[in-house]
């Protein structure tokens, strides 16, 4: 009997050990569901099947996002053009690359970019953060981070530092050799997906806190969502843009608009280095059409428009109220109001001084102050 009991104990030990090994292997090869920190009425972002979320991947991405060694001359990180205090923009009219080259366009905010159905200002093909991230890293027209030709440095970096070596193994447990540029890009994309913003005064007001917004902001909200101003047609929905996607999306929504910013030749022409969607399609009707960015945190993301040529919210309102911008002189002189390609929603409107102040108050209510200092998105090298 004792021999039988002893044999059974050994058998149970072996079975238990094998079960533990099996569970461990399952956990390693299977991604556990990622817990999004979102309000109950906000859908989860869409996540590509080949880059599922996990905490280690997000943390790895945060370190890489702030690491200047990912640029060719080690002077610039992703965060150099996407500064947290400015809602992940850079405060410049047009971005400047690691070699000093000035770009034709401004840095778009990364806040809620997980919900963007199209990325960048005017590329209808870019809809994955993993693909888009390769352009600033490796692109040379213009040079941004300037890593092109030195891609192998990323794998060496991931192997050489204990922190990176540990995190990359945890982030990609099924990869035999996870130390690669591809996985670095996947990690950065995962981190950027977590940069969400839903704690503005507007959000608290919509959640039931009627004291969160001032009376002026309430009046401004009514104006914003009115057919009189028509702002909401291009800046609507929970992310204040008409190019939005999420995990439950059934219809692909992507829109580009000409807002009458330029009309150089009287026939709707835009500056040759900034023609918008036309640069991709060659169709005249696409001249000057750019994506409407999210208006969340708009008060801290000046200057505005794709080229940063509008300095303030008041100036932006002026252009829309007029129905297109008038430039009296200079190489880009022309009346955008008369552009044949201008959006039907930029028809112009009149505002009293009080109404203008109300509209600005509403736009300012879209700022999420907690986002601007949230430690989850902050530079880990400063800890």
mmCIF file of C-alpha atoms in Angstrom:
data_model
loop_
_atom_site.group_PDB
_atom_site.id
_atom_site.type_symbol
_atom_site.label_atom_id
_atom_site.label_comp_id
_atom_site.label_asym_id
_atom_site.label_seq_id
_atom_site.Cartn_x
_atom_site.Cartn_y
_atom_site.Cartn_z
ATOM 1 C CA UNK A 1 0.000 0.000 0.000
ATOM 2 C CA UNK A 2 2.797 2.388 0.908
ATOM 3 C CA UNK A 3 4.519 1.657 -2.397
ATOM 4 C CA UNK A 4 1.276 2.369 -4.258
ATOM 5 C CA UNK A 5 0.743 5.644 -2.384
ATOM 6 C CA UNK A 6 4.343 6.662 -3.032
ATOM 7 C CA UNK A 7 3.976 5.897 -6.739
ATOM 8 C CA UNK A 8 0.721 7.875 -6.899
ATOM 9 C CA UNK A 9 2.376 10.863 -5.230
ATOM 10 C CA UNK A 10 5.209 10.749 -7.754
ATOM 11 C CA UNK A 11 2.710 10.477 -10.593
ATOM 12 C CA UNK A 12 0.722 13.445 -9.291
ATOM 13 C CA UNK A 13 3.933 15.431 -8.965
ATOM 14 C CA UNK A 14 4.857 14.658 -12.561
ATOM 15 C CA UNK A 15 1.341 15.477 -13.808
ATOM 16 C CA UNK A 16 1.332 18.723 -11.813
ATOM 17 C CA UNK A 17 4.711 19.697 -13.184
ATOM 18 C CA UNK A 18 3.619 18.976 -16.737
ATOM 19 C CA UNK A 19 0.426 20.976 -16.189
ATOM 20 C CA UNK A 20 2.441 23.920 -14.873
ATOM 21 C CA UNK A 21 4.732 23.744 -17.890
ATOM 22 C CA UNK A 22 1.721 23.645 -20.194
ATOM 23 C CA UNK A 23 0.082 26.653 -18.542
ATOM 24 C CA UNK A 24 3.349 28.584 -18.623
ATOM 25 C CA UNK A 25 3.789 27.807 -22.306
ATOM 26 C CA UNK A 26 0.202 28.869 -22.987
ATOM 27 C CA UNK A 27 0.755 32.174 -21.227
ATOM 28 C CA UNK A 28 3.977 32.773 -23.129
ATOM 29 C CA UNK A 29 2.512 32.053 -26.527
ATOM 30 C CA UNK A 30 -0.860 33.696 -25.967
ATOM 31 C CA UNK A 31 -1.382 37.444 -25.430
ATOM 32 C CA UNK A 32 -3.615 38.209 -22.463
ATOM 33 C CA UNK A 33 -6.362 40.799 -23.009
ATOM 34 C CA UNK A 34 -5.089 44.350 -22.560
ATOM 35 C CA UNK A 35 -6.951 46.526 -20.070
ATOM 36 C CA UNK A 36 -7.707 49.934 -21.618
ATOM 37 C CA UNK A 37 -8.203 52.829 -19.190
ATOM 38 C CA UNK A 38 -11.227 54.343 -20.928
ATOM 39 C CA UNK A 39 -14.600 55.779 -19.925
ATOM 40 C CA UNK A 40 -17.446 53.251 -20.223
ATOM 41 C CA UNK A 41 -18.953 54.962 -23.279
ATOM 42 C CA UNK A 42 -15.703 55.086 -25.275
ATOM 43 C CA UNK A 43 -14.973 52.061 -27.499
ATOM 44 C CA UNK A 44 -11.611 50.329 -27.417
ATOM 45 C CA UNK A 45 -9.178 51.217 -30.206
ATOM 46 C CA UNK A 46 -8.714 48.871 -33.125
ATOM 47 C CA UNK A 47 -5.530 46.830 -32.696
ATOM 48 C CA UNK A 48 -3.913 44.904 -35.586
ATOM 49 C CA UNK A 49 -3.850 41.143 -35.157
ATOM 50 C CA UNK A 50 -0.093 40.996 -35.720
ATOM 51 C CA UNK A 51 0.658 43.418 -32.889
ATOM 52 C CA UNK A 52 -1.564 42.631 -29.894
ATOM 53 C CA UNK A 53 -1.223 44.812 -26.823
ATOM 54 C CA UNK A 54 0.545 43.883 -23.609
ATOM 55 C CA UNK A 55 1.946 45.920 -20.741
ATOM 56 C CA UNK A 56 5.592 45.077 -21.413
ATOM 57 C CA UNK A 57 5.251 46.124 -25.043
ATOM 58 C CA UNK A 58 3.710 49.466 -24.031
ATOM 59 C CA UNK A 59 6.486 50.112 -21.524
ATOM 60 C CA UNK A 60 9.163 49.180 -24.061
ATOM 61 C CA UNK A 61 7.523 51.537 -26.538
ATOM 62 C CA UNK A 62 7.529 54.376 -24.025
ATOM 63 C CA UNK A 63 11.282 54.072 -23.488
ATOM 64 C CA UNK A 64 11.947 53.880 -27.221
ATOM 65 C CA UNK A 65 9.621 56.832 -27.918
ATOM 66 C CA UNK A 66 11.879 59.021 -25.758
ATOM 67 C CA UNK A 67 15.226 57.498 -26.792
ATOM 68 C CA UNK A 68 17.323 59.808 -29.014
ATOM 69 C CA UNK A 69 19.516 56.884 -30.038
ATOM 70 C CA UNK A 70 16.816 55.965 -32.542
ATOM 71 C CA UNK A 71 17.870 58.899 -34.723
ATOM 72 C CA UNK A 72 20.801 58.827 -37.100
ATOM 73 C CA UNK A 73 22.824 61.438 -35.225
ATOM 74 C CA UNK A 74 21.330 60.612 -31.795
ATOM 75 C CA UNK A 75 19.912 64.119 -31.356
ATOM 76 C CA UNK A 76 16.200 63.432 -31.797
ATOM 77 C CA UNK A 77 13.572 61.091 -30.396
ATOM 78 C CA UNK A 78 9.963 60.612 -31.436
ATOM 79 C CA UNK A 79 9.163 62.848 -28.468
ATOM 80 C CA UNK A 80 11.177 65.715 -29.951
ATOM 81 C CA UNK A 81 8.309 66.434 -32.363
ATOM 82 C CA UNK A 82 5.581 65.135 -30.057
ATOM 83 C CA UNK A 83 5.870 66.909 -26.701
ATOM 84 C CA UNK A 84 3.518 65.813 -23.945
ATOM 85 C CA UNK A 85 2.938 69.317 -22.528
ATOM 86 C CA UNK A 86 1.752 70.399 -26.001
ATOM 87 C CA UNK A 87 -0.601 67.426 -26.407
ATOM 88 C CA UNK A 88 2.159 65.623 -28.307
ATOM 89 C CA UNK A 89 2.761 68.324 -30.918
ATOM 90 C CA UNK A 90 5.917 70.474 -31.074
ATOM 91 C CA UNK A 91 4.676 74.084 -31.125
ATOM 92 C CA UNK A 92 6.373 74.807 -34.459
ATOM 93 C CA UNK A 93 4.670 75.946 -37.658
ATOM 94 C CA UNK A 94 6.557 73.189 -39.469
ATOM 95 C CA UNK A 95 8.627 70.422 -37.970
ATOM 96 C CA UNK A 96 12.416 70.319 -38.077
ATOM 97 C CA UNK A 97 14.279 67.041 -38.614
ATOM 98 C CA UNK A 98 17.389 65.746 -36.898
ATOM 99 C CA UNK A 99 19.634 67.284 -39.572
ATOM 100 C CA UNK A 100 17.912 70.672 -39.389
ATOM 101 C CA UNK A 101 15.766 70.175 -42.484
ATOM 102 C CA UNK A 102 12.464 72.061 -42.247
ATOM 103 C CA UNK A 103 9.460 69.969 -43.196
ATOM 104 C CA UNK A 104 6.548 71.187 -45.307
ATOM 105 C CA UNK A 105 4.017 70.226 -42.640
ATOM 106 C CA UNK A 106 3.472 70.502 -38.909
ATOM 107 C CA UNK A 107 3.556 67.666 -36.386
ATOM 108 C CA UNK A 108 0.091 66.281 -35.766
ATOM 109 C CA UNK A 109 -1.017 65.538 -32.224
ATOM 110 C CA UNK A 110 -0.666 61.899 -31.186
ATOM 111 C CA UNK A 111 -3.487 62.149 -28.664
ATOM 112 C CA UNK A 112 -6.201 59.607 -29.521
ATOM 113 C CA UNK A 113 -4.317 58.713 -32.700
ATOM 114 C CA UNK A 114 -5.371 55.135 -31.928
ATOM 115 C CA UNK A 115 -8.778 56.222 -33.238
ATOM 116 C CA UNK A 116 -7.489 57.816 -36.453
ATOM 117 C CA UNK A 117 -8.699 55.945 -39.528
ATOM 118 C CA UNK A 118 -5.931 57.608 -41.562
ATOM 119 C CA UNK A 119 -2.564 58.868 -40.341
ATOM 120 C CA UNK A 120 -0.648 62.012 -41.364
ATOM 121 C CA UNK A 121 -2.219 64.997 -43.077
ATOM 122 C CA UNK A 122 -2.872 63.691 -46.561
ATOM 123 C CA UNK A 123 -2.029 60.024 -47.158
ATOM 124 C CA UNK A 124 -5.137 57.894 -47.738
ATOM 125 C CA UNK A 125 -3.081 54.684 -47.630
ATOM 126 C CA UNK A 126 -1.575 54.958 -44.144
ATOM 127 C CA UNK A 127 -3.935 53.440 -41.612
ATOM 128 C CA UNK A 128 -1.551 51.516 -39.313
ATOM 129 C CA UNK A 129 0.724 53.109 -36.733
ATOM 130 C CA UNK A 130 3.233 50.303 -37.321
ATOM 131 C CA UNK A 131 3.577 51.331 -40.973
ATOM 132 C CA UNK A 132 3.487 55.063 -40.385
ATOM 133 C CA UNK A 133 6.275 54.971 -37.786
ATOM 134 C CA UNK A 134 8.759 53.755 -40.389
ATOM 135 C CA UNK A 135 8.517 57.041 -42.302
ATOM 136 C CA UNK A 136 9.947 59.358 -39.608
ATOM 137 C CA UNK A 137 12.516 56.722 -38.653
ATOM 138 C CA UNK A 138 13.853 55.826 -42.099
ATOM 139 C CA UNK A 139 12.525 58.419 -44.550
ATOM 140 C CA UNK A 140 14.853 60.835 -46.326
ATOM 141 C CA UNK A 141 12.456 63.157 -48.156
ATOM 142 C CA UNK A 142 12.423 64.991 -45.851
ATOM 143 C CA UNK A 143 14.857 63.629 -43.272
ATOM 144 C CA UNK A 144 13.149 63.301 -39.910
ATOM 145 C CA UNK A 145 14.994 61.003 -37.514
ATOM 146 C CA UNK A 146 17.465 59.975 -40.192
ATOM 147 C CA UNK A 147 17.967 56.356 -39.193
ATOM 148 C CA UNK A 148 17.894 55.118 -42.782
ATOM 149 C CA UNK A 149 20.966 52.999 -43.564
ATOM 150 C CA UNK A 150 21.647 52.353 -39.862
ATOM 151 C CA UNK A 151 18.696 50.133 -39.045
ATOM 152 C CA UNK A 152 20.922 47.457 -37.481
ATOM 153 C CA UNK A 153 21.692 49.866 -34.629
ATOM 154 C CA UNK A 154 18.211 49.273 -33.250
ATOM 155 C CA UNK A 155 18.736 45.518 -32.816
ATOM 156 C CA UNK A 156 22.102 46.174 -31.172
ATOM 157 C CA UNK A 157 20.505 48.671 -28.790
ATOM 158 C CA UNK A 158 17.769 46.215 -27.810
ATOM 159 C CA UNK A 159 20.407 43.577 -27.056
ATOM 160 C CA UNK A 160 22.968 45.771 -25.342
ATOM 161 C CA UNK A 161 20.897 47.230 -22.499
ATOM 162 C CA UNK A 162 19.515 45.038 -19.746
ATOM 163 C CA UNK A 163 16.261 47.023 -19.582
ATOM 164 C CA UNK A 164 15.582 46.727 -23.296
ATOM 165 C CA UNK A 165 16.662 43.083 -23.482
ATOM 166 C CA UNK A 166 14.289 42.190 -20.639
ATOM 167 C CA UNK A 167 11.320 44.227 -21.913
ATOM 168 C CA UNK A 168 11.598 43.044 -25.504
ATOM 169 C CA UNK A 169 11.601 39.414 -24.360
ATOM 170 C CA UNK A 170 8.499 40.036 -22.224
ATOM 171 C CA UNK A 171 6.798 42.029 -24.979
ATOM 172 C CA UNK A 172 7.362 39.413 -27.697
ATOM 173 C CA UNK A 173 7.584 36.075 -25.847
ATOM 174 C CA UNK A 174 6.806 33.961 -28.914
ATOM 175 C CA UNK A 175 9.708 35.366 -30.974
ATOM 176 C CA UNK A 176 12.883 33.280 -31.004
ATOM 177 C CA UNK A 177 14.899 36.496 -31.482
ATOM 178 C CA UNK A 178 12.753 39.532 -30.600
ATOM 179 C CA UNK A 179 15.587 42.062 -30.962
ATOM 180 C CA UNK A 180 14.608 43.750 -34.225
ATOM 181 C CA UNK A 181 13.638 47.072 -35.771
ATOM 182 C CA UNK A 182 10.219 45.594 -36.539
ATOM 183 C CA UNK A 183 9.549 44.858 -32.886
ATOM 184 C CA UNK A 184 10.852 48.276 -31.860
ATOM 185 C CA UNK A 185 8.328 49.867 -34.227
ATOM 186 C CA UNK A 186 5.573 47.583 -32.935
ATOM 187 C CA UNK A 187 6.360 48.608 -29.371
ATOM 188 C CA UNK A 188 6.338 52.322 -30.194
ATOM 189 C CA UNK A 189 2.991 51.887 -31.953
ATOM 190 C CA UNK A 190 1.588 50.055 -28.923
ATOM 191 C CA UNK A 191 2.669 52.857 -26.595
ATOM 192 C CA UNK A 192 1.239 55.564 -28.848
ATOM 193 C CA UNK A 193 -2.105 53.716 -28.926
ATOM 194 C CA UNK A 194 -2.376 54.196 -25.176
ATOM 195 C CA UNK A 195 -2.116 58.014 -25.386
ATOM 196 C CA UNK A 196 -5.815 58.706 -24.921
ATOM 197 C CA UNK A 197 -7.564 61.804 -23.628
ATOM 198 C CA UNK A 198 -11.060 61.817 -22.132
ATOM 199 C CA UNK A 199 -10.838 64.001 -19.020
ATOM 200 C CA UNK A 200 -11.426 67.474 -20.417
ATOM 201 C CA UNK A 201 -14.030 69.839 -18.992
ATOM 202 C CA UNK A 202 -16.206 68.890 -21.966
ATOM 203 C CA UNK A 203 -15.920 65.174 -21.126
ATOM 204 C CA UNK A 204 -16.806 65.754 -17.493
ATOM 205 C CA UNK A 205 -19.760 67.899 -18.545
ATOM 206 C CA UNK A 206 -21.036 65.215 -20.913
ATOM 207 C CA UNK A 207 -20.636 62.641 -18.138
ATOM 208 C CA UNK A 208 -23.075 64.607 -15.973
ATOM 209 C CA UNK A 209 -20.992 67.236 -14.188
ATOM 210 C CA UNK A 210 -22.916 70.335 -15.266
ATOM 211 C CA UNK A 211 -20.479 72.579 -13.415
ATOM 212 C CA UNK A 212 -17.483 71.416 -15.460
ATOM 213 C CA UNK A 213 -18.064 73.900 -18.286
ATOM 214 C CA UNK A 214 -18.693 77.621 -17.984
ATOM 215 C CA UNK A 215 -21.884 79.193 -19.298
ATOM 216 C CA UNK A 216 -19.809 80.737 -22.092
ATOM 217 C CA UNK A 217 -18.443 77.320 -23.086
ATOM 218 C CA UNK A 218 -21.980 75.895 -23.094
ATOM 219 C CA UNK A 219 -23.100 78.628 -25.460
ATOM 220 C CA UNK A 220 -20.013 78.014 -27.573
ATOM 221 C CA UNK A 221 -20.845 74.306 -27.743
ATOM 222 C CA UNK A 222 -24.293 75.133 -29.119
ATOM 223 C CA UNK A 223 -22.655 77.285 -31.788
ATOM 224 C CA UNK A 224 -20.076 74.616 -32.630
ATOM 225 C CA UNK A 225 -22.739 71.965 -33.225
ATOM 226 C CA UNK A 226 -25.072 74.289 -35.131
ATOM 227 C CA UNK A 227 -25.775 74.217 -38.865
ATOM 228 C CA UNK A 228 -25.004 77.915 -38.825
ATOM 229 C CA UNK A 229 -21.278 77.338 -38.216
ATOM 230 C CA UNK A 230 -21.117 73.701 -39.459
ATOM 231 C CA UNK A 231 -17.931 72.935 -37.506
ATOM 232 C CA UNK A 232 -19.192 69.519 -36.446
ATOM 233 C CA UNK A 233 -19.436 68.163 -39.989
ATOM 234 C CA UNK A 234 -15.642 67.792 -40.152
ATOM 235 C CA UNK A 235 -14.905 67.826 -36.414
ATOM 236 C CA UNK A 236 -17.646 65.646 -34.996
ATOM 237 C CA UNK A 237 -17.945 62.413 -33.064
ATOM 238 C CA UNK A 238 -16.261 61.440 -29.823
ATOM 239 C CA UNK A 239 -12.843 62.346 -31.239
ATOM 240 C CA UNK A 240 -13.871 65.601 -32.964
ATOM 241 C CA UNK A 241 -12.803 64.489 -36.439
ATOM 242 C CA UNK A 242 -14.555 62.757 -39.315
ATOM 243 C CA UNK A 243 -11.689 60.310 -39.853
ATOM 244 C CA UNK A 244 -12.328 57.921 -36.969
ATOM 245 C CA UNK A 245 -12.132 54.200 -36.375
ATOM 246 C CA UNK A 246 -12.315 51.864 -33.373
ATOM 247 C CA UNK A 247 -12.603 48.184 -32.475
ATOM 248 C CA UNK A 248 -16.325 48.076 -33.302
ATOM 249 C CA UNK A 249 -16.201 50.062 -36.553
ATOM 250 C CA UNK A 250 -18.182 48.617 -39.433
ATOM 251 C CA UNK A 251 -17.772 51.507 -41.900
ATOM 252 C CA UNK A 252 -14.398 52.915 -42.940
ATOM 253 C CA UNK A 253 -14.570 56.667 -42.342
ATOM 254 C CA UNK A 254 -11.798 58.752 -43.891
ATOM 255 C CA UNK A 255 -12.268 62.293 -45.164
ATOM 256 C CA UNK A 256 -10.082 65.056 -46.567
ATOM 257 C CA UNK A 257 -11.119 68.685 -47.004
ATOM 258 C CA UNK A 258 -10.038 71.880 -48.746
ATOM 259 C CA UNK A 259 -10.686 74.728 -46.297
ATOM 260 C CA UNK A 260 -9.906 77.590 -48.663
ATOM 261 C CA UNK A 261 -6.527 78.290 -47.121
ATOM 262 C CA UNK A 262 -4.889 79.070 -50.491
ATOM 263 C CA UNK A 263 -5.925 80.024 -54.008
ATOM 264 C CA UNK A 264 -2.641 81.086 -55.555
ATOM 265 C CA UNK A 265 -3.556 81.193 -59.242
ATOM 266 C CA UNK A 266 -7.250 81.925 -58.956
ATOM 267 C CA UNK A 267 -7.931 78.316 -59.897
ATOM 268 C CA UNK A 268 -7.470 76.800 -56.447
ATOM 269 C CA UNK A 269 -3.729 76.059 -56.494
ATOM 270 C CA UNK A 270 -1.855 75.380 -53.251
ATOM 271 C CA UNK A 271 1.910 75.749 -52.721
ATOM 272 C CA UNK A 272 3.692 73.136 -54.841
ATOM 273 C CA UNK A 273 5.255 71.378 -51.824
ATOM 274 C CA UNK A 274 1.921 71.143 -49.985
ATOM 275 C CA UNK A 275 -0.873 70.183 -52.346
ATOM 276 C CA UNK A 276 -2.540 67.727 -49.982
ATOM 277 C CA UNK A 277 -4.311 64.671 -51.330
ATOM 278 C CA UNK A 278 -3.557 65.860 -54.877
ATOM 279 C CA UNK A 279 0.068 64.857 -54.332
ATOM 280 C CA UNK A 280 -1.096 61.243 -53.968
ATOM 281 C CA UNK A 281 -3.864 61.060 -56.564
ATOM 282 C CA UNK A 282 -3.011 63.658 -59.216
ATOM 283 C CA UNK A 283 -6.721 64.511 -59.374
ATOM 284 C CA UNK A 284 -7.371 68.271 -59.554
ATOM 285 C CA UNK A 285 -10.403 67.904 -57.304
ATOM 286 C CA UNK A 286 -8.039 66.747 -54.526
ATOM 287 C CA UNK A 287 -6.004 69.980 -54.587
ATOM 288 C CA UNK A 288 -5.571 71.299 -51.046
ATOM 289 C CA UNK A 289 -7.529 68.516 -49.387
ATOM 290 C CA UNK A 290 -6.142 67.569 -45.969
ATOM 291 C CA UNK A 291 -7.433 65.487 -43.076
ATOM 292 C CA UNK A 292 -9.422 67.330 -40.424
ATOM 293 C CA UNK A 293 -7.416 66.734 -37.233
ATOM 294 C CA UNK A 294 -9.040 66.074 -33.884
ATOM 295 C CA UNK A 295 -9.864 69.274 -32.010
ATOM 296 C CA UNK A 296 -9.187 67.692 -28.645
ATOM 297 C CA UNK A 297 -6.617 69.777 -26.734
ATOM 298 C CA UNK A 298 -6.692 72.319 -29.564
ATOM 299 C CA UNK A 299 -5.919 75.218 -27.224
ATOM 300 C CA UNK A 300 -2.392 73.874 -26.592
ATOM 301 C CA UNK A 301 -1.515 72.730 -30.123
ATOM 302 C CA UNK A 302 -0.951 76.061 -31.913
ATOM 303 C CA UNK A 303 -0.015 77.005 -34.580
ATOM 304 C CA UNK A 304 -2.710 75.474 -36.734
ATOM 305 C CA UNK A 305 -3.386 73.947 -40.161
ATOM 306 C CA UNK A 306 -1.169 71.506 -42.037
ATOM 307 C CA UNK A 307 1.547 74.128 -42.525
ATOM 308 C CA UNK A 308 1.238 76.000 -39.232
ATOM 309 C CA UNK A 309 0.317 79.191 -41.074
ATOM 310 C CA UNK A 310 -2.515 80.086 -38.685
ATOM 311 C CA UNK A 311 -1.159 81.305 -35.362
ATOM 312 C CA UNK A 312 -4.173 81.470 -33.031
ATOM 313 C CA UNK A 313 -7.675 80.129 -32.495
ATOM 314 C CA UNK A 314 -9.034 83.617 -33.216
ATOM 315 C CA UNK A 315 -7.219 83.664 -36.552
ATOM 316 C CA UNK A 316 -8.560 80.212 -37.393
ATOM 317 C CA UNK A 317 -12.095 81.362 -36.631
ATOM 318 C CA UNK A 318 -11.503 84.424 -38.842
ATOM 319 C CA UNK A 319 -10.640 82.202 -41.810
ATOM 320 C CA UNK A 320 -13.694 80.001 -41.395
ATOM 321 C CA UNK A 321 -16.003 82.937 -40.703
ATOM 322 C CA UNK A 322 -14.858 84.555 -43.931
ATOM 323 C CA UNK A 323 -15.340 81.319 -45.856
ATOM 324 C CA UNK A 324 -11.683 81.068 -46.878
ATOM 325 C CA UNK A 325 -8.457 82.952 -46.234
ATOM 326 C CA UNK A 326 -7.485 86.109 -48.100
ATOM 327 C CA UNK A 327 -3.751 86.689 -48.650
ATOM 328 C CA UNK A 328 -3.240 90.156 -50.128
ATOM 329 C CA UNK A 329 0.451 89.853 -50.960
ATOM 330 C CA UNK A 330 3.428 87.540 -51.177
ATOM 331 C CA UNK A 331 4.096 84.434 -53.271
ATOM 332 C CA UNK A 332 0.889 82.784 -52.064
ATOM 333 C CA UNK A 333 -1.442 85.741 -52.594
ATOM 334 C CA UNK A 334 -5.008 84.830 -53.457
ATOM 335 C CA UNK A 335 -8.546 84.553 -52.134
ATOM 336 C CA UNK A 336 -9.285 81.103 -50.747
ATOM 337 C CA UNK A 337 -12.963 81.996 -50.513
ATOM 338 C CA UNK A 338 -13.137 81.769 -54.311
ATOM 339 C CA UNK A 339 -11.366 78.417 -54.624
ATOM 340 C CA UNK A 340 -13.277 75.958 -56.844
ATOM 341 C CA UNK A 341 -12.070 73.104 -54.628
ATOM 342 C CA UNK A 342 -13.202 74.504 -51.277
ATOM 343 C CA UNK A 343 -15.356 72.296 -49.050
ATOM 344 C CA UNK A 344 -19.094 72.953 -49.045
ATOM 345 C CA UNK A 345 -18.903 73.226 -45.266
ATOM 346 C CA UNK A 346 -16.648 76.316 -45.424
ATOM 347 C CA UNK A 347 -19.346 78.753 -46.454
ATOM 348 C CA UNK A 348 -18.659 81.500 -43.937
ATOM 349 C CA UNK A 349 -20.698 82.891 -41.057
ATOM 350 C CA UNK A 350 -21.051 85.961 -38.863
ATOM 351 C CA UNK A 351 -20.293 86.094 -35.139
ATOM 352 C CA UNK A 352 -20.781 88.806 -32.557
ATOM 353 C CA UNK A 353 -17.865 89.527 -30.223
ATOM 354 C CA UNK A 354 -19.637 87.617 -27.461
ATOM 355 C CA UNK A 355 -20.325 84.623 -29.690
ATOM 356 C CA UNK A 356 -16.699 84.501 -30.763
ATOM 357 C CA UNK A 357 -15.592 84.507 -27.122
ATOM 358 C CA UNK A 358 -18.102 81.732 -26.392
ATOM 359 C CA UNK A 359 -16.795 79.603 -29.254
ATOM 360 C CA UNK A 360 -13.200 79.997 -28.042
ATOM 361 C CA UNK A 361 -14.317 79.094 -24.508
ATOM 362 C CA UNK A 362 -15.822 75.866 -25.820
ATOM 363 C CA UNK A 363 -12.687 74.983 -27.783
ATOM 364 C CA UNK A 364 -10.622 75.608 -24.660
ATOM 365 C CA UNK A 365 -12.902 73.248 -22.729
ATOM 366 C CA UNK A 366 -11.589 70.403 -24.912
ATOM 367 C CA UNK A 367 -8.190 70.537 -23.168
ATOM 368 C CA UNK A 368 -7.434 67.582 -20.911
ATOM 369 C CA UNK A 369 -5.019 69.030 -18.370
ATOM 370 C CA UNK A 370 -4.322 65.645 -16.771
ATOM 371 C CA UNK A 371 -3.055 64.304 -20.087
ATOM 372 C CA UNK A 372 -0.360 66.966 -20.275
ATOM 373 C CA UNK A 373 1.353 65.649 -17.130
ATOM 374 C CA UNK A 374 0.194 62.025 -16.963
ATOM 375 C CA UNK A 375 3.157 59.929 -15.783
ATOM 376 C CA UNK A 376 2.084 57.004 -17.963
ATOM 377 C CA UNK A 377 3.062 59.005 -21.027
ATOM 378 C CA UNK A 378 6.011 60.913 -19.578
ATOM 379 C CA UNK A 379 9.719 60.646 -20.358
ATOM 380 C CA UNK A 380 10.996 57.612 -18.358
ATOM 381 C CA UNK A 381 14.597 58.820 -18.657
ATOM 382 C CA UNK A 382 13.708 61.657 -16.278
ATOM 383 C CA UNK A 383 12.496 59.342 -13.487
#
